[in-house]
Every structure is written in C-alpha cells, then in structure tokens.
Amino acid sequence: MHILHTMLRVGDLQRSIDFYTRLLGMTLLRTVDRPEQQYTLAYLGYGSNPEHAELELTFNYGVDKYELGNAYGHIAIAADDIRATCDGIKAAGGVVTREPGPVKGGSTMIAFVQDPDGYKIELIEHGL
C-alpha cells in the first residue's frame, strides 16, 4: 500500500491552484469537473500516481470558505533551500507563519507557510 492523494476543500479553486503551482512549484496534473454533482477537482503534485502522492483540491460550487477545525495538522514538503523558498513565497505575496530555523530540540531546518484557505504546509530542508 501507499498514499495516492490527500484532499483539501478550497474556497477558490484557481487561487489555490495558483498558490500550489507558482509558490510551491507543483504541477497541475489534471482537473475533473462534475457539474451535476456541483464540484470540481484539481490534482497537483511533483509527479503523478502511482510514483508520487498527489494533492487533490476540491471546490464545491457555492462554498467559498471552510472551518479548518482543530484536527488538521499540516502537509510536509521537502525543499533543498527553505530560506530561498520562503523568500520567494513572501515575494509572491504568500504567508510564512514560521520563519526558517531548526526544529525545537533538533537540527533539522523547517519553516511553515499557509495556503490561501489557511492550511499549513511545513517545509523541511533536505539536500535534494
């Protein structure tokens, strides 16, 4: 078994696609529009199934905001230089909620950014 995708509900599909492609470097892999069921899906990632897990963004017609709740944590993404990544995100108007630095009690460099719907994304520095 392996993870195929993670789904997030979003309030503005194009705004979210723009964030994940322009600011986080993902590729829009495919979209599925289901007008009869009143939703549209967009699949993004750094590669497609089955070799890579994908991010599924779900836009339900007529819903522009969701309550995130307190069970959601974050999505983690590896980056080779999180300082440069965060600088690029900020320059493009994105939100960095935790500046790059070592994880508490360790040496792994991490940062957190927030997508347009408020979902947290952890950037973990890896020598890719």
Short mmCIF file of N, CA and C in Angstrom, two decimals:
data_model
loop_
_atom_site.label_atom_id
_atom_site.label_comp_id
_atom_site.label_asym_id
_atom_site.label_seq_id
_atom_site.Cartn_x
_atom_site.Cartn_y
_atom_site.Cartn_z
N MET A 1 0.83 -1.18 0.00
CA MET A 1 0.00 0.00 0.00
C MET A 1 0.87 1.25 0.00
N HIS A 2 0.32 2.32 -0.53
CA HIS A 2 0.98 3.62 -0.47
C HIS A 2 -0.08 4.71 -0.60
N ILE A 3 0.26 5.90 -0.19
CA ILE A 3 -0.67 7.03 -0.25
C ILE A 3 -0.81 7.48 -1.69
N LEU A 4 -2.05 7.64 -2.15
CA LEU A 4 -2.32 8.13 -3.50
C LEU A 4 -2.49 9.64 -3.53
N HIS A 5 -3.32 10.16 -2.63
CA HIS A 5 -3.51 11.60 -2.59
C HIS A 5 -4.05 12.03 -1.23
N THR A 6 -3.92 13.33 -0.99
CA THR A 6 -4.53 13.99 0.15
C THR A 6 -5.50 15.02 -0.40
N MET A 7 -6.70 15.10 0.16
CA MET A 7 -7.72 16.02 -0.34
C MET A 7 -7.92 17.19 0.61
N LEU A 8 -7.97 18.39 0.03
CA LEU A 8 -8.30 19.60 0.78
C LEU A 8 -9.47 20.29 0.09
N ARG A 9 -10.45 20.74 0.85
CA ARG A 9 -11.54 21.54 0.30
C ARG A 9 -11.08 23.00 0.25
N VAL A 10 -11.32 23.65 -0.87
CA VAL A 10 -10.86 25.02 -1.06
C VAL A 10 -12.01 25.92 -1.47
N GLY A 11 -11.90 27.20 -1.12
CA GLY A 11 -12.95 28.16 -1.41
C GLY A 11 -12.85 28.84 -2.76
N ASP A 12 -11.67 28.85 -3.36
CA ASP A 12 -11.45 29.46 -4.68
C ASP A 12 -10.43 28.58 -5.39
N LEU A 13 -10.89 27.77 -6.31
CA LEU A 13 -10.02 26.76 -6.93
C LEU A 13 -8.84 27.38 -7.66
N GLN A 14 -9.08 28.41 -8.46
CA GLN A 14 -7.98 28.99 -9.23
C GLN A 14 -6.94 29.64 -8.31
N ARG A 15 -7.41 30.30 -7.26
CA ARG A 15 -6.49 30.91 -6.29
C ARG A 15 -5.59 29.84 -5.66
N SER A 16 -6.18 28.69 -5.31
CA SER A 16 -5.41 27.61 -4.70
C SER A 16 -4.46 26.95 -5.69
N ILE A 17 -4.92 26.73 -6.92
CA ILE A 17 -4.04 26.18 -7.96
C ILE A 17 -2.84 27.10 -8.15
N ASP A 18 -3.10 28.40 -8.19
CA ASP A 18 -2.02 29.38 -8.36
C ASP A 18 -1.02 29.29 -7.22
N PHE A 19 -1.50 29.19 -5.98
CA PHE A 19 -0.61 29.08 -4.83
C PHE A 19 0.28 27.84 -4.93
N TYR A 20 -0.32 26.69 -5.16
CA TYR A 20 0.45 25.45 -5.15
C TYR A 20 1.37 25.31 -6.36
N THR A 21 1.00 25.90 -7.49
CA THR A 21 1.89 25.82 -8.66
C THR A 21 2.94 26.92 -8.64
N ARG A 22 2.53 28.16 -8.47
CA ARG A 22 3.50 29.27 -8.53
C ARG A 22 4.40 29.34 -7.30
N LEU A 23 3.82 29.19 -6.11
CA LEU A 23 4.60 29.40 -4.90
C LEU A 23 5.29 28.14 -4.40
N LEU A 24 4.69 26.97 -4.62
CA LEU A 24 5.29 25.72 -4.13
C LEU A 24 5.82 24.84 -5.26
N GLY A 25 5.69 25.27 -6.50
CA GLY A 25 6.32 24.56 -7.62
C GLY A 25 5.66 23.27 -8.05
N MET A 26 4.42 23.03 -7.62
CA MET A 26 3.73 21.82 -8.06
C MET A 26 3.24 22.00 -9.50
N THR A 27 2.86 20.91 -10.11
CA THR A 27 2.29 20.91 -11.45
C THR A 27 0.82 20.55 -11.35
N LEU A 28 -0.01 21.26 -12.11
CA LEU A 28 -1.41 20.87 -12.22
C LEU A 28 -1.46 19.65 -13.12
N LEU A 29 -1.84 18.51 -12.56
CA LEU A 29 -1.79 17.24 -13.28
C LEU A 29 -3.06 16.98 -14.08
N ARG A 30 -4.21 17.31 -13.50
CA ARG A 30 -5.48 17.11 -14.20
C ARG A 30 -6.59 17.75 -13.38
N THR A 31 -7.71 18.02 -14.06
CA THR A 31 -8.90 18.51 -13.39
C THR A 31 -10.09 17.64 -13.81
N VAL A 32 -11.07 17.57 -12.93
CA VAL A 32 -12.30 16.84 -13.19
C VAL A 32 -13.45 17.74 -12.75
N ASP A 33 -14.32 18.10 -13.68
CA ASP A 33 -15.47 18.92 -13.35
C ASP A 33 -16.72 18.05 -13.34
N ARG A 34 -17.49 18.14 -12.28
CA ARG A 34 -18.71 17.35 -12.11
C ARG A 34 -19.88 18.31 -11.86
N PRO A 35 -20.35 18.99 -12.91
CA PRO A 35 -21.42 19.97 -12.71
C PRO A 35 -22.70 19.38 -12.12
N GLU A 36 -23.03 18.16 -12.49
CA GLU A 36 -24.24 17.56 -11.94
C GLU A 36 -24.12 17.33 -10.43
N GLN A 37 -22.89 17.06 -9.96
CA GLN A 37 -22.66 16.85 -8.53
C GLN A 37 -22.20 18.14 -7.84
N GLN A 38 -22.01 19.21 -8.61
CA GLN A 38 -21.69 20.53 -8.09
C GLN A 38 -20.30 20.63 -7.47
N TYR A 39 -19.30 20.00 -8.09
CA TYR A 39 -17.93 20.17 -7.61
C TYR A 39 -16.93 20.02 -8.74
N THR A 40 -15.73 20.55 -8.49
CA THR A 40 -14.60 20.43 -9.41
C THR A 40 -13.40 19.98 -8.60
N LEU A 41 -12.62 19.07 -9.17
CA LEU A 41 -11.40 18.57 -8.54
C LEU A 41 -10.19 19.03 -9.36
N ALA A 42 -9.12 19.33 -8.68
CA ALA A 42 -7.84 19.62 -9.33
C ALA A 42 -6.78 18.79 -8.61
N TYR A 43 -6.01 18.04 -9.38
CA TYR A 43 -4.94 17.21 -8.83
C TYR A 43 -3.61 17.87 -9.15
N LEU A 44 -2.79 18.06 -8.11
CA LEU A 44 -1.49 18.69 -8.26
C LEU A 44 -0.43 17.82 -7.61
N GLY A 45 0.82 18.06 -7.98
CA GLY A 45 1.91 17.34 -7.35
C GLY A 45 3.24 17.60 -8.03
N TYR A 46 4.24 16.88 -7.55
CA TYR A 46 5.58 16.94 -8.11
C TYR A 46 5.82 15.77 -9.05
N GLY A 47 4.80 15.01 -9.29
CA GLY A 47 4.76 13.84 -10.15
C GLY A 47 3.40 13.22 -9.92
N SER A 48 3.05 12.26 -10.76
CA SER A 48 1.71 11.70 -10.65
C SER A 48 1.73 10.28 -10.12
N ASN A 49 0.54 9.83 -9.75
CA ASN A 49 0.36 8.45 -9.28
C ASN A 49 0.80 7.48 -10.36
N PRO A 50 1.29 6.32 -10.03
CA PRO A 50 1.44 5.83 -8.66
C PRO A 50 2.81 6.13 -8.06
N GLU A 51 3.70 6.76 -8.80
CA GLU A 51 5.05 7.01 -8.27
C GLU A 51 5.08 8.09 -7.20
N HIS A 52 4.16 9.02 -7.27
CA HIS A 52 4.14 10.16 -6.34
C HIS A 52 2.74 10.33 -5.78
N ALA A 53 2.66 10.74 -4.53
CA ALA A 53 1.38 11.12 -3.96
C ALA A 53 0.95 12.46 -4.55
N GLU A 54 -0.34 12.65 -4.69
CA GLU A 54 -0.88 13.88 -5.26
C GLU A 54 -1.68 14.64 -4.22
N LEU A 55 -1.91 15.91 -4.50
CA LEU A 55 -2.78 16.75 -3.68
C LEU A 55 -4.06 16.98 -4.48
N GLU A 56 -5.19 16.59 -3.92
CA GLU A 56 -6.48 16.80 -4.57
C GLU A 56 -7.15 18.01 -3.93
N LEU A 57 -7.41 19.04 -4.73
CA LEU A 57 -8.14 20.21 -4.26
C LEU A 57 -9.58 20.05 -4.72
N THR A 58 -10.51 20.15 -3.79
CA THR A 58 -11.93 20.01 -4.10
C THR A 58 -12.63 21.34 -3.91
N PHE A 59 -13.26 21.81 -4.98
CA PHE A 59 -14.07 23.02 -4.92
C PHE A 59 -15.53 22.63 -5.07
N ASN A 60 -16.31 22.83 -4.01
CA ASN A 60 -17.75 22.59 -4.04
C ASN A 60 -18.44 23.88 -4.43
N TYR A 61 -19.23 23.83 -5.50
CA TYR A 61 -19.91 25.02 -6.00
C TYR A 61 -20.63 25.74 -4.86
N GLY A 62 -20.46 27.06 -4.82
CA GLY A 62 -21.19 27.88 -3.87
C GLY A 62 -20.59 27.95 -2.48
N VAL A 63 -19.48 27.25 -2.24
CA VAL A 63 -18.85 27.28 -0.92
C VAL A 63 -17.50 28.00 -1.06
N ASP A 64 -17.36 29.15 -0.38
CA ASP A 64 -16.12 29.90 -0.53
C ASP A 64 -15.24 29.91 0.71
N LYS A 65 -15.69 29.19 1.77
CA LYS A 65 -14.88 29.16 2.99
C LYS A 65 -15.25 27.94 3.81
N TYR A 66 -14.24 27.37 4.47
CA TYR A 66 -14.44 26.20 5.33
C TYR A 66 -13.84 26.48 6.70
N GLU A 67 -14.38 25.85 7.71
CA GLU A 67 -13.79 25.85 9.04
C GLU A 67 -12.73 24.76 9.04
N LEU A 68 -11.52 25.10 9.43
CA LEU A 68 -10.43 24.13 9.39
C LEU A 68 -10.51 23.13 10.53
N GLY A 69 -11.14 23.49 11.62
CA GLY A 69 -11.22 22.56 12.74
C GLY A 69 -9.88 22.47 13.46
N ASN A 70 -9.83 21.61 14.47
CA ASN A 70 -8.59 21.50 15.24
C ASN A 70 -7.92 20.15 15.08
N ALA A 71 -8.39 19.33 14.15
CA ALA A 71 -7.77 18.02 13.93
C ALA A 71 -6.70 18.08 12.84
N TYR A 72 -6.84 18.98 11.89
CA TYR A 72 -5.87 19.09 10.80
C TYR A 72 -4.53 19.58 11.33
N GLY A 73 -3.46 18.99 10.85
CA GLY A 73 -2.13 19.41 11.24
C GLY A 73 -1.46 20.18 10.12
N HIS A 74 -0.82 19.47 9.20
CA HIS A 74 -0.14 20.12 8.10
C HIS A 74 0.26 19.09 7.05
N ILE A 75 0.65 19.60 5.90
CA ILE A 75 1.26 18.81 4.83
C ILE A 75 2.75 19.14 4.91
N ALA A 76 3.61 18.15 4.72
CA ALA A 76 5.06 18.40 4.74
C ALA A 76 5.62 18.25 3.33
N ILE A 77 6.48 19.20 2.95
CA ILE A 77 7.11 19.20 1.63
C ILE A 77 8.61 19.38 1.81
N ALA A 78 9.39 18.55 1.14
CA ALA A 78 10.84 18.68 1.17
C ALA A 78 11.28 19.80 0.23
N ALA A 79 12.26 20.54 0.65
CA ALA A 79 12.83 21.61 -0.18
C ALA A 79 14.33 21.62 0.04
N ASP A 80 15.07 21.99 -0.98
CA ASP A 80 16.53 21.98 -0.84
C ASP A 80 17.07 23.23 -0.15
N ASP A 81 16.33 24.34 -0.18
CA ASP A 81 16.76 25.58 0.46
C ASP A 81 15.51 26.30 0.94
N ILE A 82 15.13 26.07 2.19
CA ILE A 82 13.85 26.63 2.66
C ILE A 82 13.92 28.15 2.84
N ARG A 83 15.10 28.70 3.08
CA ARG A 83 15.20 30.16 3.18
C ARG A 83 14.85 30.80 1.84
N ALA A 84 15.42 30.29 0.78
CA ALA A 84 15.13 30.82 -0.55
C ALA A 84 13.67 30.56 -0.92
N THR A 85 13.16 29.39 -0.54
CA THR A 85 11.76 29.07 -0.83
C THR A 85 10.84 30.05 -0.11
N CYS A 86 11.08 30.30 1.16
CA CYS A 86 10.26 31.23 1.92
C CYS A 86 10.38 32.66 1.38
N ASP A 87 11.59 33.07 0.99
CA ASP A 87 11.76 34.40 0.39
C ASP A 87 10.92 34.52 -0.87
N GLY A 88 10.92 33.49 -1.71
CA GLY A 88 10.13 33.51 -2.93
C GLY A 88 8.64 33.54 -2.64
N ILE A 89 8.20 32.80 -1.64
CA ILE A 89 6.79 32.78 -1.27
C ILE A 89 6.35 34.16 -0.78
N LYS A 90 7.17 34.78 0.07
CA LYS A 90 6.83 36.12 0.57
C LYS A 90 6.83 37.14 -0.56
N ALA A 91 7.81 37.05 -1.46
CA ALA A 91 7.88 37.99 -2.57
C ALA A 91 6.66 37.89 -3.48
N ALA A 92 6.08 36.70 -3.55
CA ALA A 92 4.89 36.47 -4.39
C ALA A 92 3.59 36.75 -3.64
N GLY A 93 3.69 37.26 -2.40
CA GLY A 93 2.50 37.61 -1.64
C GLY A 93 2.00 36.51 -0.73
N GLY A 94 2.76 35.42 -0.60
CA GLY A 94 2.36 34.32 0.27
C GLY A 94 2.69 34.61 1.72
N VAL A 95 2.17 33.77 2.61
CA VAL A 95 2.32 33.97 4.05
C VAL A 95 3.24 32.90 4.63
N VAL A 96 4.30 33.35 5.29
CA VAL A 96 5.19 32.46 6.04
C VAL A 96 4.80 32.62 7.51
N THR A 97 4.35 31.54 8.14
CA THR A 97 3.90 31.64 9.53
C THR A 97 4.98 31.26 10.53
N ARG A 98 6.02 30.57 10.07
CA ARG A 98 7.19 30.27 10.91
C ARG A 98 8.40 30.38 10.02
N GLU A 99 9.25 31.33 10.34
CA GLU A 99 10.46 31.55 9.53
C GLU A 99 11.37 30.33 9.61
N PRO A 100 12.22 30.14 8.61
CA PRO A 100 13.14 29.00 8.63
C PRO A 100 14.04 29.00 9.86
N GLY A 101 14.21 27.81 10.39
CA GLY A 101 15.09 27.63 11.55
C GLY A 101 15.04 26.19 11.99
N PRO A 102 15.91 25.83 12.92
CA PRO A 102 15.94 24.44 13.37
C PRO A 102 14.69 24.08 14.17
N VAL A 103 14.26 22.84 14.03
CA VAL A 103 13.14 22.34 14.81
C VAL A 103 13.56 22.36 16.28
N LYS A 104 12.63 22.66 17.16
CA LYS A 104 12.96 22.72 18.59
C LYS A 104 13.54 21.39 19.04
N GLY A 105 14.68 21.45 19.69
CA GLY A 105 15.34 20.25 20.20
C GLY A 105 16.11 19.46 19.16
N GLY A 106 16.27 20.01 17.96
CA GLY A 106 16.97 19.27 16.91
C GLY A 106 17.72 20.20 15.97
N SER A 107 18.16 19.66 14.87
CA SER A 107 18.92 20.45 13.91
C SER A 107 18.28 20.52 12.53
N THR A 108 17.20 19.78 12.31
CA THR A 108 16.51 19.82 11.02
C THR A 108 15.91 21.19 10.81
N MET A 109 16.19 21.78 9.64
CA MET A 109 15.67 23.11 9.31
C MET A 109 14.24 22.98 8.77
N ILE A 110 13.33 23.74 9.39
CA ILE A 110 11.93 23.72 8.96
C ILE A 110 11.40 25.15 8.87
N ALA A 111 10.28 25.29 8.18
CA ALA A 111 9.52 26.54 8.12
C ALA A 111 8.07 26.15 7.88
N PHE A 112 7.16 27.08 8.13
CA PHE A 112 5.76 26.84 7.84
C PHE A 112 5.21 27.98 7.00
N VAL A 113 4.42 27.62 6.00
CA VAL A 113 3.71 28.59 5.18
C VAL A 113 2.23 28.24 5.25
N GLN A 114 1.42 29.17 4.80
CA GLN A 114 -0.03 28.99 4.86
C GLN A 114 -0.62 29.21 3.48
N ASP A 115 -1.50 28.31 3.05
CA ASP A 115 -2.13 28.48 1.74
C ASP A 115 -3.29 29.46 1.86
N PRO A 116 -3.91 29.85 0.73
CA PRO A 116 -4.97 30.86 0.78
C PRO A 116 -6.18 30.48 1.63
N ASP A 117 -6.40 29.20 1.87
CA ASP A 117 -7.53 28.77 2.69
C ASP A 117 -7.15 28.58 4.15
N GLY A 118 -5.89 28.82 4.50
CA GLY A 118 -5.44 28.72 5.88
C GLY A 118 -4.78 27.40 6.24
N TYR A 119 -4.64 26.48 5.27
CA TYR A 119 -3.97 25.21 5.55
C TYR A 119 -2.47 25.45 5.73
N LYS A 120 -1.89 24.78 6.70
CA LYS A 120 -0.46 24.91 6.98
C LYS A 120 0.34 23.89 6.16
N ILE A 121 1.47 24.34 5.65
CA ILE A 121 2.40 23.48 4.92
C ILE A 121 3.77 23.63 5.58
N GLU A 122 4.33 22.51 6.01
CA GLU A 122 5.67 22.52 6.60
C GLU A 122 6.68 22.30 5.49
N LEU A 123 7.69 23.14 5.45
CA LEU A 123 8.82 22.95 4.54
C LEU A 123 9.95 22.38 5.35
N ILE A 124 10.49 21.27 4.89
CA ILE A 124 11.59 20.60 5.60
C ILE A 124 12.79 20.60 4.64
N GLU A 125 13.91 21.14 5.13
CA GLU A 125 15.08 21.21 4.26
C GLU A 125 15.74 19.85 4.14
N HIS A 126 15.85 19.42 2.91
CA HIS A 126 16.52 18.16 2.57
C HIS A 126 17.51 18.48 1.47
N GLY A 127 18.65 17.89 1.50
CA GLY A 127 19.60 18.04 0.40
C GLY A 127 19.13 17.23 -0.79
N LEU A 128 18.21 17.79 -1.57
CA LEU A 128 17.63 17.06 -2.70
C LEU A 128 18.58 16.95 -3.87
#
